[in-house]
Tab-separated table of C-alpha atoms and ligand atoms in Angstrom:
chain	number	residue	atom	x	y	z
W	1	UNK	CA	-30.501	90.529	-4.836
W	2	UNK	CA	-30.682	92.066	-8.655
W	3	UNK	CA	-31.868	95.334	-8.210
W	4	UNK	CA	-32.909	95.481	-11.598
W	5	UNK	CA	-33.475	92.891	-14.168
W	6	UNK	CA	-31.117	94.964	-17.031
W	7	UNK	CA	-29.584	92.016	-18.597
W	8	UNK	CA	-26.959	92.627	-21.729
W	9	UNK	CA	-23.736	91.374	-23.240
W	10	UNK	CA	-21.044	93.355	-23.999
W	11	UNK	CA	-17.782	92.300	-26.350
W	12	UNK	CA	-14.820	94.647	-26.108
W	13	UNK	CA	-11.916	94.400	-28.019
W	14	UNK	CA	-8.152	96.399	-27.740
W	15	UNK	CA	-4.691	96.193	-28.738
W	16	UNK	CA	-2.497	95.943	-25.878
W	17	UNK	CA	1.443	96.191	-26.672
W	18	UNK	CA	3.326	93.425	-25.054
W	19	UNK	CA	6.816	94.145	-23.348
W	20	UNK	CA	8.919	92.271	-25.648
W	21	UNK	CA	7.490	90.772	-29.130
W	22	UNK	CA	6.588	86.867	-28.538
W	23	UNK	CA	8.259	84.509	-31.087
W	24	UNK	CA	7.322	81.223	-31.597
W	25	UNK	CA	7.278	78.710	-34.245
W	26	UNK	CA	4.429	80.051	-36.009
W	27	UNK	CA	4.307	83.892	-35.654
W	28	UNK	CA	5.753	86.577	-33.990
W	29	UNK	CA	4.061	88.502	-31.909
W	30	UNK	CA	4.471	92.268	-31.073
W	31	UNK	CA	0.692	93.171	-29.828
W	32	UNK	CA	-1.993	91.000	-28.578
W	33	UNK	CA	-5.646	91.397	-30.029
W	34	UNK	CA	-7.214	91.051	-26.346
W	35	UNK	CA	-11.319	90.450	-26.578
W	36	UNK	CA	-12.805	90.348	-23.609
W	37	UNK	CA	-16.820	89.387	-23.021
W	38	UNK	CA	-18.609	91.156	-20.038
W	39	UNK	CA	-22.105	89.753	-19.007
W	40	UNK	CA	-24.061	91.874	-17.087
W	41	UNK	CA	-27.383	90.993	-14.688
W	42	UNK	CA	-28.819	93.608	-12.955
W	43	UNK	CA	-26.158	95.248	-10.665
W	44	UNK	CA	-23.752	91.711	-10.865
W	45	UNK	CA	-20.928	91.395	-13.664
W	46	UNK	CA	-19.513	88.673	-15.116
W	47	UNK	CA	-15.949	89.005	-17.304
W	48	UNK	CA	-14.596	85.984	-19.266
W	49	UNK	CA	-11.558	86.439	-22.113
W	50	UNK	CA	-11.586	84.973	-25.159
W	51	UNK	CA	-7.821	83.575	-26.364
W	52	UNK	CA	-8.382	83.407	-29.594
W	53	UNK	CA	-5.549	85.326	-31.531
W	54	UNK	CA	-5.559	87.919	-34.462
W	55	UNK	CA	-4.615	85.027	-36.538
W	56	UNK	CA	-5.446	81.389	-36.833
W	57	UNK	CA	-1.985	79.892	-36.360
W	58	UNK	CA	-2.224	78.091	-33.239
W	59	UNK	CA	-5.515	77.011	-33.849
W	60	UNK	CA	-8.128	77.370	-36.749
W	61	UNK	CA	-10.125	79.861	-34.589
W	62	UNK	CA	-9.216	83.646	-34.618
W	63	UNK	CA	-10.903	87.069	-33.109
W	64	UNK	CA	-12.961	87.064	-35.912
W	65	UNK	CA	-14.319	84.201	-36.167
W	66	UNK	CA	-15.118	83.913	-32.299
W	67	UNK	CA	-16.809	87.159	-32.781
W	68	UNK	CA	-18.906	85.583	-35.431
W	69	UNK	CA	-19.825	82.375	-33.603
W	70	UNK	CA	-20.814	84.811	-30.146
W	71	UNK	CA	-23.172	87.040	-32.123
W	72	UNK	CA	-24.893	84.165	-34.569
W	73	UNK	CA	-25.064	81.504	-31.918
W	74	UNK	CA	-23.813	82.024	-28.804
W	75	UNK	CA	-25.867	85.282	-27.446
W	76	UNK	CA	-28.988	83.331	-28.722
W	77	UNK	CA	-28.363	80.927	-26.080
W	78	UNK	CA	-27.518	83.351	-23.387
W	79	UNK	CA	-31.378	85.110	-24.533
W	80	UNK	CA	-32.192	81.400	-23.063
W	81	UNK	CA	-29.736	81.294	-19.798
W	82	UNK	CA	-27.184	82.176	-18.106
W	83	UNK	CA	-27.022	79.528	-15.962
W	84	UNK	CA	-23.204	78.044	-16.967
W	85	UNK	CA	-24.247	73.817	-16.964
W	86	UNK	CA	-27.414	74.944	-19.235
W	87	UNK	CA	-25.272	77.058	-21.569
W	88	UNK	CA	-22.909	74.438	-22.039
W	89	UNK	CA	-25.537	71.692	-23.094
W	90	UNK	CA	-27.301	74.300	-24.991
W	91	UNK	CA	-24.123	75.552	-26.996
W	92	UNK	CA	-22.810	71.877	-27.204
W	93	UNK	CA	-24.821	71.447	-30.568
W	94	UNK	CA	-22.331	73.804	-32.345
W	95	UNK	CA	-19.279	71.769	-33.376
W	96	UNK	CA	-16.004	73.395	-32.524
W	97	UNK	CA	-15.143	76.655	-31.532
W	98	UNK	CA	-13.974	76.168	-27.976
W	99	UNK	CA	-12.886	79.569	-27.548
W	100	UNK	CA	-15.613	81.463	-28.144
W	101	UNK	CA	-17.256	79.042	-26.258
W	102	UNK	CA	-14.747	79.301	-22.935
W	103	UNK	CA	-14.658	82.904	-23.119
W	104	UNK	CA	-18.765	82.923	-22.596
W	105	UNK	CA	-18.729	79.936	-19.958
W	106	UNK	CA	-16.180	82.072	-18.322
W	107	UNK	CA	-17.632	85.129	-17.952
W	108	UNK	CA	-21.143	83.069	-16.699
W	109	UNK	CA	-19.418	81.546	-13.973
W	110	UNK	CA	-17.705	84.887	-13.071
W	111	UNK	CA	-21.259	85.780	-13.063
W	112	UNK	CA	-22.392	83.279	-10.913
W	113	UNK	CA	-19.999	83.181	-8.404
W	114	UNK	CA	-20.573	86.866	-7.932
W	115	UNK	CA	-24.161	86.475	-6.961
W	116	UNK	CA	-23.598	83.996	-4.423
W	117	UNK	CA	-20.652	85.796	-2.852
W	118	UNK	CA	-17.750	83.475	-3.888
W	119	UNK	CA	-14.442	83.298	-4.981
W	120	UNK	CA	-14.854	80.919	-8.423
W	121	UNK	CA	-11.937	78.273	-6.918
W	122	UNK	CA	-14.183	77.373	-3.946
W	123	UNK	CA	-17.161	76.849	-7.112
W	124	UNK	CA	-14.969	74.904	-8.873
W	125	UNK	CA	-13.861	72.602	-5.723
W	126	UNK	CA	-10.239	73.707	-5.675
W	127	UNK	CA	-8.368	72.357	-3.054
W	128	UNK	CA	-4.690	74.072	-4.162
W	129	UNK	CA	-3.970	77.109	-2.289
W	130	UNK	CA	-0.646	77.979	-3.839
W	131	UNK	CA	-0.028	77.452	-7.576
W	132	UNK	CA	3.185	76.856	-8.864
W	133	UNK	CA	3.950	78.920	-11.724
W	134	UNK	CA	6.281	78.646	-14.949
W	135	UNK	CA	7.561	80.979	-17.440
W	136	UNK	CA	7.298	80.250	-21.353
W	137	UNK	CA	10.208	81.654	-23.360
W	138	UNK	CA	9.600	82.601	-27.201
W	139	UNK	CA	12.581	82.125	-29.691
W	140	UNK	CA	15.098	84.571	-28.785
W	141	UNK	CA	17.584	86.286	-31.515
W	142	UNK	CA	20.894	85.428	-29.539
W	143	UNK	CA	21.637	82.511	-27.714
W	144	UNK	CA	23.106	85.401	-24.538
W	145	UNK	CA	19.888	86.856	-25.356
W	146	UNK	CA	18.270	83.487	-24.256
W	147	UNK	CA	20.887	82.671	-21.210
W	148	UNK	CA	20.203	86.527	-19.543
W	149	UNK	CA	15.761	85.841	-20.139
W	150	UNK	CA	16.188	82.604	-17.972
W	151	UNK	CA	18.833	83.929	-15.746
W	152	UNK	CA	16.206	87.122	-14.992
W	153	UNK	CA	13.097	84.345	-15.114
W	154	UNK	CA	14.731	82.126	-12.605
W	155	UNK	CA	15.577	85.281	-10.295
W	156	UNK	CA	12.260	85.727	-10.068
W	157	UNK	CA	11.712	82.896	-8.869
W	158	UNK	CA	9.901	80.980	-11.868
W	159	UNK	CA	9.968	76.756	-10.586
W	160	UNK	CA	10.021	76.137	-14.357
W	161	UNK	CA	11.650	77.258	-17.642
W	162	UNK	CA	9.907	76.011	-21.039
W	163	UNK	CA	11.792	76.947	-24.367
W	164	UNK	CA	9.385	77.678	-27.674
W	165	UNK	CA	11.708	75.469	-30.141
W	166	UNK	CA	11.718	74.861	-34.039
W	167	UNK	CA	13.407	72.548	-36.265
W	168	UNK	CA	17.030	74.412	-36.365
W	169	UNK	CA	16.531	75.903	-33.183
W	170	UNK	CA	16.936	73.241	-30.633
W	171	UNK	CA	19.717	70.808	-29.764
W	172	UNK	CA	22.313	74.164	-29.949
W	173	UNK	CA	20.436	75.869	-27.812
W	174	UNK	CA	19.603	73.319	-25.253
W	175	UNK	CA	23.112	72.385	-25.399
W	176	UNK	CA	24.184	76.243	-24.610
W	177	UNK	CA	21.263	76.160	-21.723
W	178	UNK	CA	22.237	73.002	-19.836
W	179	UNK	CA	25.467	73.909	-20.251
W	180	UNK	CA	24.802	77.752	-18.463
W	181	UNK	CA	22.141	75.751	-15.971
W	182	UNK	CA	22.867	72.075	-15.611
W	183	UNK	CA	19.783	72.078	-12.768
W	184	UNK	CA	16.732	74.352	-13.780
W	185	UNK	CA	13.636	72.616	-14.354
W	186	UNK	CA	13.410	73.060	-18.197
W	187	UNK	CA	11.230	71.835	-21.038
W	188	UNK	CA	10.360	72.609	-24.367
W	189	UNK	CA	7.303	73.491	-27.074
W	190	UNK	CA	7.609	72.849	-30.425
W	191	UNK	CA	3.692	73.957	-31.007
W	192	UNK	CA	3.603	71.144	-33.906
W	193	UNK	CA	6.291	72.829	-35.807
W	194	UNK	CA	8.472	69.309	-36.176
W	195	UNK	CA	7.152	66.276	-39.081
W	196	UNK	CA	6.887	62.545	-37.735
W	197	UNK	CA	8.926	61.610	-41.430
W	198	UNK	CA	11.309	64.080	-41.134
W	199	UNK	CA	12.032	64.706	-37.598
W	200	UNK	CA	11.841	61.599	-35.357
W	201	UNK	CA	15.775	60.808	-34.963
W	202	UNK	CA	16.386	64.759	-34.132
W	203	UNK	CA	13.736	64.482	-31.405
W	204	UNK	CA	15.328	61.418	-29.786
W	205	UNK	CA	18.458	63.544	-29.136
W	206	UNK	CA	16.342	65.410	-26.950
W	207	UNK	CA	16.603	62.773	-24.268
W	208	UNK	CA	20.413	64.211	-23.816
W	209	UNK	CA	18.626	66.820	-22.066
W	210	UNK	CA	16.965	65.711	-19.234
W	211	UNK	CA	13.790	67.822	-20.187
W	212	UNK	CA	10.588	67.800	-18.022
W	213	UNK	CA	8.814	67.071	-20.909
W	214	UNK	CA	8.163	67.693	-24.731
W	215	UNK	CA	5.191	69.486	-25.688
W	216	UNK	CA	3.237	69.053	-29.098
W	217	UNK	CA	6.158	68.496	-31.449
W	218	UNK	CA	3.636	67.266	-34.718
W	219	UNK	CA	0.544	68.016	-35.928
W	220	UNK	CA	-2.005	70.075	-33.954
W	221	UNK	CA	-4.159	67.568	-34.366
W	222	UNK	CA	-1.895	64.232	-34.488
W	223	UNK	CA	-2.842	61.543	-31.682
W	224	UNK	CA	-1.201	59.028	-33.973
W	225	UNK	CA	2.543	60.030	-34.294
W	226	UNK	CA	2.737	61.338	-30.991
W	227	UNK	CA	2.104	58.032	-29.333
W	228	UNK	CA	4.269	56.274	-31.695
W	229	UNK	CA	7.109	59.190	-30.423
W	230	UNK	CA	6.327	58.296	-26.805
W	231	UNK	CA	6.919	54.562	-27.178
W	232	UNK	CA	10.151	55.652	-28.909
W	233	UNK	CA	11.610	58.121	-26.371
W	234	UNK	CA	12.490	58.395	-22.844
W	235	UNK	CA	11.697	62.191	-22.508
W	236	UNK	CA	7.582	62.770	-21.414
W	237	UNK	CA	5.394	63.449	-23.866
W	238	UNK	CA	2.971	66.792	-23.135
W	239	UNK	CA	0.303	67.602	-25.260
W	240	UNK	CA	-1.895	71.260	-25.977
W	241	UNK	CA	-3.195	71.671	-29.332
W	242	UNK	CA	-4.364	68.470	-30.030
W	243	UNK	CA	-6.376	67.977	-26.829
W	244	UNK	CA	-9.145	70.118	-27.653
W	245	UNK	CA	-11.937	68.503	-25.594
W	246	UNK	CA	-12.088	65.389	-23.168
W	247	UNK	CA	-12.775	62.967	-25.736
W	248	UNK	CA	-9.559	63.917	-27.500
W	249	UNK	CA	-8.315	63.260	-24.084
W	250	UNK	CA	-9.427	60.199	-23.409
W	251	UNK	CA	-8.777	58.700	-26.589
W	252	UNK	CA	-5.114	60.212	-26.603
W	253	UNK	CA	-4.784	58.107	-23.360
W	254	UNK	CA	-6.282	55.162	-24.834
W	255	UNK	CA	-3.702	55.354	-27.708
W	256	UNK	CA	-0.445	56.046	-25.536
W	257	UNK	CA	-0.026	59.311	-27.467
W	258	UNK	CA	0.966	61.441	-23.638
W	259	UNK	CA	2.310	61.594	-20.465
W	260	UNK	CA	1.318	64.775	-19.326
W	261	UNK	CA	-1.538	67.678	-20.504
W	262	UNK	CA	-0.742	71.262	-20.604
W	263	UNK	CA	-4.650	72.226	-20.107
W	264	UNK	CA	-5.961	75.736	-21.769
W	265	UNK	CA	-9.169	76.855	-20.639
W	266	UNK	CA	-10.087	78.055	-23.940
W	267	UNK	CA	-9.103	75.572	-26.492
W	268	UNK	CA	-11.295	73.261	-24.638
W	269	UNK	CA	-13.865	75.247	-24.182
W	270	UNK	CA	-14.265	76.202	-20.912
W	271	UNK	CA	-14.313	75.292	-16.729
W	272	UNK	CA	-16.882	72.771	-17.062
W	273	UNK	CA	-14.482	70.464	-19.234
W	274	UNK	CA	-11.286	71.148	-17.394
W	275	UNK	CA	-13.230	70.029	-14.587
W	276	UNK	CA	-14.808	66.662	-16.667
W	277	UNK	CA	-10.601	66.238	-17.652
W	278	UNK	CA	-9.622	67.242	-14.038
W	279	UNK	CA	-11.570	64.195	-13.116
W	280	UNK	CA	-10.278	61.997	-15.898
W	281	UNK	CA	-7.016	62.811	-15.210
W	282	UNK	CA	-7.354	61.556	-11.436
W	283	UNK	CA	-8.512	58.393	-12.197
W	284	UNK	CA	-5.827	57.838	-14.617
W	285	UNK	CA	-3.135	59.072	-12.731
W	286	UNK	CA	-2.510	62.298	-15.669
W	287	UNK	CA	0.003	65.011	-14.103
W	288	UNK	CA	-1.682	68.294	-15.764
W	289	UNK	CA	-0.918	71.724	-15.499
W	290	UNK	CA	-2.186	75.088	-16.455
W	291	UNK	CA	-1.660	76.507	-19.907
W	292	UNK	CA	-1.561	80.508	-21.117
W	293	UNK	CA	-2.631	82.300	-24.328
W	294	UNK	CA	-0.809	85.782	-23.286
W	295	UNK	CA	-4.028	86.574	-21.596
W	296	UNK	CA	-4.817	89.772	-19.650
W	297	UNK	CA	-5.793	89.400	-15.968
W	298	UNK	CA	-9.141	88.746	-16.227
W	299	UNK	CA	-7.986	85.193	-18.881
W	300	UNK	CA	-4.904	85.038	-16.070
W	301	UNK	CA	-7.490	85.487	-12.816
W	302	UNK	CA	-9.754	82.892	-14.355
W	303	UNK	CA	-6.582	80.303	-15.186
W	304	UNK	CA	-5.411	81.133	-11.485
W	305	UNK	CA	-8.653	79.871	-9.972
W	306	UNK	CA	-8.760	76.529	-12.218
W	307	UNK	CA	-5.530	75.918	-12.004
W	308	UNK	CA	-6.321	75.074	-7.894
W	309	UNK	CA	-8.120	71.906	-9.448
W	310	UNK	CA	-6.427	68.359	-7.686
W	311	UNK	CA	-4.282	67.543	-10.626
W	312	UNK	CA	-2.308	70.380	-11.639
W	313	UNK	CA	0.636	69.526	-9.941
W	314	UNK	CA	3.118	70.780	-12.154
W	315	UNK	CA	4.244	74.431	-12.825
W	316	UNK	CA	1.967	76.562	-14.978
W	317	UNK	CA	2.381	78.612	-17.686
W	318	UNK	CA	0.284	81.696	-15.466
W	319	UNK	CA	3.472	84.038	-14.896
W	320	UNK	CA	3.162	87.571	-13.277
W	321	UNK	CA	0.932	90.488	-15.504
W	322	UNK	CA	4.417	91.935	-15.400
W	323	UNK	CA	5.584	88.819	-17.694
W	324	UNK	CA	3.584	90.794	-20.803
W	325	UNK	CA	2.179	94.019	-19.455
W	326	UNK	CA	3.663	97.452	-18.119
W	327	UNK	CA	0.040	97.823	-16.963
W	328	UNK	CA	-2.526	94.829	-16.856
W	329	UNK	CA	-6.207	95.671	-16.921
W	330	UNK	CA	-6.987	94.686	-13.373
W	331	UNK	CA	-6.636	96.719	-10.017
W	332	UNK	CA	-4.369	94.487	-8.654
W	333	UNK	CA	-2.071	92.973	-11.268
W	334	UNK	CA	-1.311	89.008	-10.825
W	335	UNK	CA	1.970	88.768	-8.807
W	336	UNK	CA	3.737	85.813	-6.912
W	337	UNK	CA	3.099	85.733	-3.456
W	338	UNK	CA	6.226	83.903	-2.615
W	339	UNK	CA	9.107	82.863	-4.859
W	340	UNK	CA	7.191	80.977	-7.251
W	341	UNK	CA	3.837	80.429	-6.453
W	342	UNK	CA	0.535	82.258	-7.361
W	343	UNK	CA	-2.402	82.336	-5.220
W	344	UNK	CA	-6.390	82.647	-5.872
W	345	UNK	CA	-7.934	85.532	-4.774
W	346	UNK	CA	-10.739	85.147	-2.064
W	347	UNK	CA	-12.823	87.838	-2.872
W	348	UNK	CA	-16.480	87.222	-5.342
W	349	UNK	CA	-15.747	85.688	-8.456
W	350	UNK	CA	-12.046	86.429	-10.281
W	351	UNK	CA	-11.527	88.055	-7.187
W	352	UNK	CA	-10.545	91.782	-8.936
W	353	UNK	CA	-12.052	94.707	-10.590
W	354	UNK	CA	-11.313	95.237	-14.134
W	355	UNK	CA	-10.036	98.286	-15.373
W	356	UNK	CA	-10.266	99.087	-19.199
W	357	UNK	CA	-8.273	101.007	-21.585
W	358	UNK	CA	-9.620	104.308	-22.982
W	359	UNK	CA	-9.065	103.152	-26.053
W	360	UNK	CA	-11.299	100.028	-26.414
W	361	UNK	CA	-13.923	98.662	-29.380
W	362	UNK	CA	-17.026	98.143	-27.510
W	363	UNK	CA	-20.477	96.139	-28.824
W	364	UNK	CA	-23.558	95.745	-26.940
W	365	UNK	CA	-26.565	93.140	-27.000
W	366	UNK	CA	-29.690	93.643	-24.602
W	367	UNK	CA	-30.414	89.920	-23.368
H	1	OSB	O1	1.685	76.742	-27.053
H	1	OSB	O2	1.571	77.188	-24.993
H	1	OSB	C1	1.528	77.558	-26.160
H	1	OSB	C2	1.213	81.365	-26.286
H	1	OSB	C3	0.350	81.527	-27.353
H	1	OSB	C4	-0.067	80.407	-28.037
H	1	OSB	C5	0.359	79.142	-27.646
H	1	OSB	C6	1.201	78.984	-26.567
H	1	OSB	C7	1.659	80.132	-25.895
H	1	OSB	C8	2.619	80.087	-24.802
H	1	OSB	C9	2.652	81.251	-23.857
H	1	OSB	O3	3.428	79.203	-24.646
H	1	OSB	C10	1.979	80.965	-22.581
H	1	OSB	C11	1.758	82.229	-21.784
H	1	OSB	O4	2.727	82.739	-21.215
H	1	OSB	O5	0.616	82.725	-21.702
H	2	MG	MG1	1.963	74.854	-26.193
């Protein structure tokens, strides 16, 4: 029952210091920008993250312009409803900005599944009960520096290893790799850092590798060269930036341009379309697994409970809060269970109580 009819919106923002800085192809990382969204109706609240970065250099969208997109058209809608399905049709009508987007959807079905007593996986018709998680490794300095991360990753029990690679920093270092761990599970992401005209022979070698897969080598929003890639090597072709919705997904499976989707929450725009590609993917036969964006626990709680969906068979990129945090902003930080999987909590909604920083940029919007 609400016991009052208070409804507002509230969008936080804080630095948070991550263990080690994050390198990848594109930037190096030593904080993360989190922004968090917290919807409150009556005595019920519902958190969602938004994944967007500090800077636009994974994607076009940043913190900024997410923030802008909530306020101007976003929060309008929620004045209309906060029922998730009706949001999403309503917001549809503004091209792009899946993030924002997500992060709102999220925090409505947080929302939701709080009012009718539910943990969000049993909403979403999960039928996983352990999740196999992954660890993604940014460009290291050393190549020992490299062999100790995986040695510690695999110690704790990580099923899969994936490499952040750039033109330069490859076959060396896969070479060095196998060579220190012939068996691991192992695959790479080149986050579209490698050029179709320049590049194709180098990524051929990669075959020597026995990789799981390659993920997004070109452009972050090629279809085109990545298909003619696939029907060139033997190594699986995994794509993330340039599936930003399920049409990109459908017509990326229409033009042979993957084998396998690393699914984000965020970039496409929230549990109602990794559902609608959930359900693509089964008819098609699509291995798919569960992307990260560095998130905090509420972005990692969420990720848990989608990441139950039928398809996502393969490891995720959901490690431990301990993977980027000293101290996540949940009660009970997200830890393995057993070696190597995650599991969904069963309590209302994400399932933990979220505990803010002292420091924290705070707006709020009556409803
Ligand atoms: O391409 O998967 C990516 C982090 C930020 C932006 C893009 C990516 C990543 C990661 C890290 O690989 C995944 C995580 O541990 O959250
Ligand atoms: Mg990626």
């Amino acid at each position: 029952m609400l016991l009052s009819s208070k409804k507002r919106v509230e969008l936080i923002k804080f630095k948070k210091k991550l263990k080690k800085p994050f390198k990848t192809s594109f930037d190096e990382l030593k904080f993360r920008e989190i922004f968090l969204i917290r919807i409150i109706e009556g005595s019920f609240e519902g958190w969602g993250e938004i994944v967007a970065e500090k800077d636009p250099l994974y994607s076009y969208e940043n913190n900024k312009t997410a923030e802008t997109i909530i306020k101007d058209y976003l929060i309008p809608v929620l004045k209309k409803t906060l029922i998730p399905e009706e949001f999403k049709k309503k917001a549809s009508k503004i091209k792009g900005h899946m993030m924002a987007k997500a992060g709102v959807e999220l925090a409505l079905w947080d929302l939701k599944a709080k009012k009718m007593d539910k943990p969000l996986y049993k909403i979403y018709g999960g039928v996983r009960k352990k999740i196999p998680s992954g660890i993604s490794i940014g460009i290291k300095e050393s190549i020992d520096e490299l062999l100790e991360t995986i040695d510690n990753s695999i110690k704790k029990g990580y099923l899969r290893i994936k490499l952040k690679i750039s033109p330069g920093k490859d076959l060396t270092v896969l070479k060095e790799v196998r060579e220190a761990f012939p068996d691991i599970t192992l695959s790479v992401d080149a986050n579209s850092s490698y050029s179709p005209h320049k590049h194709f022979k180098l990524l051929k070698r990669f075959d020597e590798f026995s990789l799981l897969m390659i993920e997004q080598p070109f452009y972050e929003d090629d279809l085109f060269y990545h298909s003619k890639l696939k029907n060139e090597i033997k190594t699986k072709i995994c794509l993330d930036e340039s599936l930003t919705f399920l049409r990109k997904v459908i017509e990326g499976y229409e033009m042979s341009s993957y084998d396998i989707i690393n699914v984000k929450t965020g970039r496409v725009g929230g549990p109602i379309e990794v559902i609608k590609i959930n359900n693509f993917a089964k008819t098609k036969r699509i291995p798919l697994w569960m992307g990260g964006m560095l998130e905090s626990g509420v972005g990692r709680l969420h990720n848990i409970h989608l990441a139950t969906l039928s398809e996502f068979t393969l490891p995720s990129d959901i490690s431990e809060s301990s993977r980027y945090w000293d101290k996540d902003i949940i009660k009970e930080p997200v830890k393995m269970f057993e070696p190597g999987y995650l599991k969904p909590s069963n309590q209302p909604g994400i399932g933990e109580e979220v505990i803010l920083p002292d420091k924290i940029n705070i707006q709020k919007f009556n409803l």
